[in-house]
Each structure stands twice: as structure tokens, then as C-alpha cells.
Short mmCIF file of C-alpha atoms and ligand atoms in Angstrom, two decimals:
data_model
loop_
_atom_site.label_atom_id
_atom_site.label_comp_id
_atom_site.label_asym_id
_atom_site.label_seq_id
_atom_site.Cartn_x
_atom_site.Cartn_y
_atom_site.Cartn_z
CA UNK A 1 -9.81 35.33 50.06
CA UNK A 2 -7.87 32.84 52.53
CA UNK A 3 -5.57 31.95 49.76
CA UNK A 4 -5.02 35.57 49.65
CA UNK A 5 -4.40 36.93 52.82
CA UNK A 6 -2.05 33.42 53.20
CA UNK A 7 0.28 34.91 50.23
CA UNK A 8 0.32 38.37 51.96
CA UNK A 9 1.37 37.04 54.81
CA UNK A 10 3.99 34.98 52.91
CA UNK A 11 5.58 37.99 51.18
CA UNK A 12 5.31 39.84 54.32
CA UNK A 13 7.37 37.35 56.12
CA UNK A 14 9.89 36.67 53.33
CA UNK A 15 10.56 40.18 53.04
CA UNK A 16 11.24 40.63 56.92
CA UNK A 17 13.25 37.77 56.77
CA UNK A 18 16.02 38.98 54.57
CA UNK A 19 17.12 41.76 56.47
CA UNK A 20 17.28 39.67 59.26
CA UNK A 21 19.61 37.12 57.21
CA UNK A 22 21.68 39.89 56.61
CA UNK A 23 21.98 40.92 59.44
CA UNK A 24 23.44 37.75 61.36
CA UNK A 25 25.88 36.84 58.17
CA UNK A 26 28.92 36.64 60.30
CA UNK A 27 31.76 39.20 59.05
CA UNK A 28 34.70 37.71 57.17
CA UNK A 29 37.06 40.66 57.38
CA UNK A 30 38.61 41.59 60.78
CA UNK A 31 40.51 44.77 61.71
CA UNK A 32 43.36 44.18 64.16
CA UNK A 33 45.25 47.56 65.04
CA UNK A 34 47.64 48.27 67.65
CA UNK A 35 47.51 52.70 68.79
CA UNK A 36 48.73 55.00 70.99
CA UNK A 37 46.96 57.39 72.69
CA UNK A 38 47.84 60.39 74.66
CA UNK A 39 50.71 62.53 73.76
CA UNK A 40 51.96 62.23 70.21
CA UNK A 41 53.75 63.76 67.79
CA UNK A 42 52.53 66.64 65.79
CA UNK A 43 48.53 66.36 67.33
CA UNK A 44 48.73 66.74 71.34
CA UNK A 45 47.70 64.49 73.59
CA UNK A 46 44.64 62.49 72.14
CA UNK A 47 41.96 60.45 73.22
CA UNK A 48 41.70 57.77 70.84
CA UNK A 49 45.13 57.02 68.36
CA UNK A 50 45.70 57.81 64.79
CA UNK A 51 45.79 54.07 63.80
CA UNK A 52 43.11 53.24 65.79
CA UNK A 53 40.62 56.13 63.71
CA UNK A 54 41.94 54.74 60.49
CA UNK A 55 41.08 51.34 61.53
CA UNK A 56 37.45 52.52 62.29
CA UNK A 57 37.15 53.81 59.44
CA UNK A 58 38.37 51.03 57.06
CA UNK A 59 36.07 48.63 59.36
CA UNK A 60 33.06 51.02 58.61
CA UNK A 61 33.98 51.27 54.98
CA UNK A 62 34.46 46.96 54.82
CA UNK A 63 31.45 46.11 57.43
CA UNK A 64 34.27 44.13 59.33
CA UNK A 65 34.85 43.48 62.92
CA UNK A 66 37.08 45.25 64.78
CA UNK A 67 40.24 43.70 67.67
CA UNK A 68 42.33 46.56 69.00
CA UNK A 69 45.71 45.15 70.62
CA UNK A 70 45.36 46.42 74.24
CA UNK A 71 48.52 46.42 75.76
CA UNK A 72 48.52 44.47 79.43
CA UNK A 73 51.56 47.07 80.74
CA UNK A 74 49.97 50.13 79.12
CA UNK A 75 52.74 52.05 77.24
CA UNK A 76 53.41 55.34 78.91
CA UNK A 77 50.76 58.42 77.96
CA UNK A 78 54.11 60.96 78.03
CA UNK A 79 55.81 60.77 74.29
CA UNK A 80 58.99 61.03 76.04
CA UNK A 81 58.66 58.00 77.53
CA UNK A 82 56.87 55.98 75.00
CA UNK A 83 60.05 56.34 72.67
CA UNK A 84 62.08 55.35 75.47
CA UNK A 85 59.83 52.22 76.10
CA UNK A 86 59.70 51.58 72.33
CA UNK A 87 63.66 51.61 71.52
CA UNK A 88 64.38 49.09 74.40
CA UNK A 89 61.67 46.88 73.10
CA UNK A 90 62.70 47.30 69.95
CA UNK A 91 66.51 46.35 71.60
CA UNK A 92 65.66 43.41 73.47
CA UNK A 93 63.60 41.83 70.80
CA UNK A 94 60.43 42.29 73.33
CA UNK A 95 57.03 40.26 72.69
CA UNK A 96 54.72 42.15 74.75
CA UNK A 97 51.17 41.13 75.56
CA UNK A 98 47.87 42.21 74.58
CA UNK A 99 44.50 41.86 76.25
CA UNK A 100 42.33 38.78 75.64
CA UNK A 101 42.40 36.97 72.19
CA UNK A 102 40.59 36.62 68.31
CA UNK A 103 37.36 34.31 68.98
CA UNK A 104 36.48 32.70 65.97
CA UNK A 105 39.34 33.35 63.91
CA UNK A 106 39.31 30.60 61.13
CA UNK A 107 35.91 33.05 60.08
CA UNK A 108 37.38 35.62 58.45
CA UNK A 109 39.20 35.61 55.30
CA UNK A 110 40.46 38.99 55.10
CA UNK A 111 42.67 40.60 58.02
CA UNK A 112 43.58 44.26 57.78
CA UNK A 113 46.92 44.84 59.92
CA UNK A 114 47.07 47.88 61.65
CA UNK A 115 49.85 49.89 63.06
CA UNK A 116 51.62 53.55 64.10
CA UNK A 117 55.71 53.20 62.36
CA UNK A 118 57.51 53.09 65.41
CA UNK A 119 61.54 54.30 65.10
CA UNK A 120 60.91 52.98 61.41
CA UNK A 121 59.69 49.23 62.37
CA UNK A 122 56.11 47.83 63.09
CA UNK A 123 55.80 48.23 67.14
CA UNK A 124 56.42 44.85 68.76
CA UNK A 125 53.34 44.09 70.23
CA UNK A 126 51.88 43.63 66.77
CA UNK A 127 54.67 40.66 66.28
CA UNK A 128 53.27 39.18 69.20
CA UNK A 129 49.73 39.11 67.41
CA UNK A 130 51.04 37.96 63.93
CA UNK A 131 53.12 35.11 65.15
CA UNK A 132 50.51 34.27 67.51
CA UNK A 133 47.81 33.37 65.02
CA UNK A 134 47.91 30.95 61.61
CA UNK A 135 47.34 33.47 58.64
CA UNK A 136 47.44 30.41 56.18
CA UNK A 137 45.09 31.12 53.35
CA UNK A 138 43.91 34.56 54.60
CA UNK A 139 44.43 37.90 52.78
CA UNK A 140 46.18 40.18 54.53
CA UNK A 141 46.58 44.22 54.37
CA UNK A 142 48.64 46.54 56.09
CA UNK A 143 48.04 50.05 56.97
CA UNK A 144 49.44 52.55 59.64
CA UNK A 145 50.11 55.91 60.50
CA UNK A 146 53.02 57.82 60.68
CA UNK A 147 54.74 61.39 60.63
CA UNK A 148 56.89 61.32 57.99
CA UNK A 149 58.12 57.74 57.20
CA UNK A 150 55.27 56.28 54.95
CA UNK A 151 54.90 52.38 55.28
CA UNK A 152 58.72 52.37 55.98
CA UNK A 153 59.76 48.87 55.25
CA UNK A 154 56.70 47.19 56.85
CA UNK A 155 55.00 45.85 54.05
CA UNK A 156 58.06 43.90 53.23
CA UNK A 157 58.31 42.93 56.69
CA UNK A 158 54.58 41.52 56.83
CA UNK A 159 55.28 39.91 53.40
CA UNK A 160 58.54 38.03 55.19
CA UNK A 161 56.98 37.03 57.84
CA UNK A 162 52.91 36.03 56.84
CA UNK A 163 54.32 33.96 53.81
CA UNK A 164 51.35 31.48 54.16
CA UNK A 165 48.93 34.37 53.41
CA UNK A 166 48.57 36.70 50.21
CA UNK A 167 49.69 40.24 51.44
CA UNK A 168 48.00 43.11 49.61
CA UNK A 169 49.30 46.75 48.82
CA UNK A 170 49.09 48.43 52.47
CA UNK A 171 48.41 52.13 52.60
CA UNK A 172 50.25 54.72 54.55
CA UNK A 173 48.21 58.18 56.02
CA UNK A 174 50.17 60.53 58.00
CA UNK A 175 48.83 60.62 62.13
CA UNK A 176 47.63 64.21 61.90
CA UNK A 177 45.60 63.68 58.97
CA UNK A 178 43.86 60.18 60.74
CA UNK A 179 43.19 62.51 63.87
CA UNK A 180 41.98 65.50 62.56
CA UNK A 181 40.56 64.76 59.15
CA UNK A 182 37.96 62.19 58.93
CA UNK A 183 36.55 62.50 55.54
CA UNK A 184 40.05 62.98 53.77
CA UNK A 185 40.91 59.82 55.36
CA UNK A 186 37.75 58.06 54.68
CA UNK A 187 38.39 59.29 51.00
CA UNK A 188 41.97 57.93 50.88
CA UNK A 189 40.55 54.57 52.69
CA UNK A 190 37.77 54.17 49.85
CA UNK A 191 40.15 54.99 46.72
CA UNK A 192 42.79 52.41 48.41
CA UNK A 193 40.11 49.70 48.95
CA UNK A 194 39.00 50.49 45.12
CA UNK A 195 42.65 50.47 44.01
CA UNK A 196 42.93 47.00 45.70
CA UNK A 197 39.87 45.08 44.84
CA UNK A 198 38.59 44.94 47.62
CA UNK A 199 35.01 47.46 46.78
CA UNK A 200 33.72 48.55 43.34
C1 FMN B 301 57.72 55.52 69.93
C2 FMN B 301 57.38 56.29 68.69
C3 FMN B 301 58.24 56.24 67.60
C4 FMN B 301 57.88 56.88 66.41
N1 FMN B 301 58.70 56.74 65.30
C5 FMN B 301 58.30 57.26 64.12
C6 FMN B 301 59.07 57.04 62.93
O1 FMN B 301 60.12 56.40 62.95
N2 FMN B 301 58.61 57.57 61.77
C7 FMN B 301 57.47 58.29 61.70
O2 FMN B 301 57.10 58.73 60.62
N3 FMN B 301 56.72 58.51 62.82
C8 FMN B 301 57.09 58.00 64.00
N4 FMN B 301 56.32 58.19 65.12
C9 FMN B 301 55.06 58.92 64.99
C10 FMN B 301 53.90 57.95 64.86
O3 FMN B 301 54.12 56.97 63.88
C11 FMN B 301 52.62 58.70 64.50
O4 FMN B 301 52.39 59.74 65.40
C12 FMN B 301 51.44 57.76 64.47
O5 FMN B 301 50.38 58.37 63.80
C13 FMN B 301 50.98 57.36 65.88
O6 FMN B 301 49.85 56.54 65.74
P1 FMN B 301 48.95 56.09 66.98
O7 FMN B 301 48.29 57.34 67.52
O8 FMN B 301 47.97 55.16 66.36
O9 FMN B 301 49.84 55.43 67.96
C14 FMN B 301 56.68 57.62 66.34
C15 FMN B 301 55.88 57.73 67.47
C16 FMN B 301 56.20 57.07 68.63
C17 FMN B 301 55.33 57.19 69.84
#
């Protein structure tokens, strides 16, 4: 009867113990987006970006971990003045600087670049974040949001410049559709992700 209630108690521990396990498996994908909320193009003035939906949702959909580049001079809520703020950083070259930094970044394996097209280029604060970090070895994927340009030329500019890493087809989802449409995102996120290799 001891022997018994000894290999209950075993199986009840085991199977508590895996959940657990699962639980505290540190992620190996990371999210890093840059958005813009407030007033933008085509959806009002929002409370949380396009990008930075889209990144949810892909971080949901890959159980990764999430860094959102948080400006230090917040960009101007006013669309107006966030293209004007844009083209001179986009004239001078500008490196602006984001909030805090990646803890434990040699963890993850896989890092999902996020980002709204910007006057047809990658927004510069998200330069300061890839030149800031050593993406040897890692697997990298693009994806933004934008109303009309598509990826632009910013998956060749991420392949250029992350040469040590292997850069993955990036997807392109148009603002509106990351702000207002959750599930047809969430679809386009899962057949991408499926197209890619990345989920069955
Ligand atoms: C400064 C600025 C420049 C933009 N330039 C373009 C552009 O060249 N092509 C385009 O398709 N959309 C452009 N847009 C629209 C954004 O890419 C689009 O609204 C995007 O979804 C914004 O994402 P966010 O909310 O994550 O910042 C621009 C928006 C801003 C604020």
C-alpha cells in the first residue's frame, strides 16, 4: 500500500513538474519594433501603433518576448510634424536614442525586426538598435507597416547591413489593416510564419 501511494505521489509530482519546466524555458525569439502612435495616416490618431499591434501579434503567434524602441525625445503626436521630424533625421543621418536596453541578448536566436516605412526608408531609430547589438549567428526577420509602399527597399537594407546574420523573407501589412483588423492580420502573420519555416 506504501509502495503505492509513494508511486502516486511520484506521477503526481512528475506531472506538475512539466508544466512548470515549460513554463520557465527562457524564450529564444525576441520582437524588437519601433511605432508611432497618435495621428497617422489613413486611421486617426491611435493609441497604440500599427507596427507595434503586428509585433504583438507575431510575439503571441511565436511565444517570444517582446522590446519596443521607446524613443527618449518622443517624436511629435501631430503627423505634420512627425514627417517634418522624420525627413531631417533622415537628412542629417540622425541616430536617435531609445529607452533602456536588450538584457540577455546572446538568448535568443531568432529576432523579428519591426518597423512603420518612413519616406520609403526604415526610421532611424531602428539603425540605432541594429548597429547597436551583434546579430552574428541570429536569424533575423523584418516586418512593418505601411500605406502604400510595401517593404520598400528595407529588406535589402537589413540584408546589407546584418550580414553576420541569416535574414529571412520579411512581410509587409498595410497600417490600417494592423489597427483595425486583428484576425486578418493574425491570419497573414500565421501563413507568413508557415511560408517561412518558422511554425507547421
Ligand atoms: C514620417 C512618416 C513617413 C511615412 N512615409 C511613408 C512612406 O514613405 N510610405 C508609406 O507607405 N507609408 C508611409 N507612412 C505611413 C506609415 O508607414 C504607416 O502609417 C505605418 O503603418 C505607421 O506605423 P506605426 O503606427 O507603427 O508608426 C509614413 C508615416 C510617417 C509618420
Amino acid at each position: 500500500m506504501k509502495k503505492l501511494i509513494s508511486l502516486i505521489l511520484a506521477a503526481m509530482l512528475l506531472c506538475s513538474a512539466i508544466p512548470v519546466f515549460a513554463e520557465e524555458t527562457p524564450a529564444h525569439v525576441l520582437v524588437v519594433f519601433f511605432s508611432h502612435a497618435g495621428e497617422n495616416y489613413n486611421v486617426g490618431v491611435i493609441e497604440e501603433g500599427n507596427t507595434a499591434k503586428m509585433g504583438k501579434i507575431i510575439a503571441e503567434q511565436m511565444s517570444a518576448d517582446v522590446f519596443e524602441l521607446v524613443p527618449v525625445v518622443p517624436y511629435p503626436e501631430d503627423y505634420d510634424s512627425c514627417l517634418d521630424v522624420a525627413t531631417e533625421e533622415q537628412r542629417s543621418d540622425a541616430r536617435p536614442e531609445y529607452e533602456g536596453e536588450i538584457e540577455n541578448w546572446d538568448q535568443y536566436d531568432t529576432v523579428f525586426i519591426g518597423y512603420p516605412i518612413w519616406w520609403g526608408e526604415i526610421p532611424n531609430i531602428v539603425y540605432t538598435f541594429m548597429e547597436a547589438y551583434d546579430f552574428t549567428g541570429k536569424t533575423v526577420i523584418p516586418f512593418n507597416t505601411h500605406e502604400g509602399s510595401g517593404q520598400a527597399h528595407s529588406q535589402r537594407d537589413i540584408e546589407g547591413l546584418l550580414t553576420s546574420a541569416t535574414v529571412l523573407k520579411g512581410l509587409a501589412v498595410r497600417g490600417s489593416k494592423a489597427q483595425n483588423d486583428a484576425d486578418g492580420t493574425g491570419t497573414d502573420v500565421a501563413n507568413w510564419l508557415k511560408n517561412i519555416g518558422l511554425t507547421q
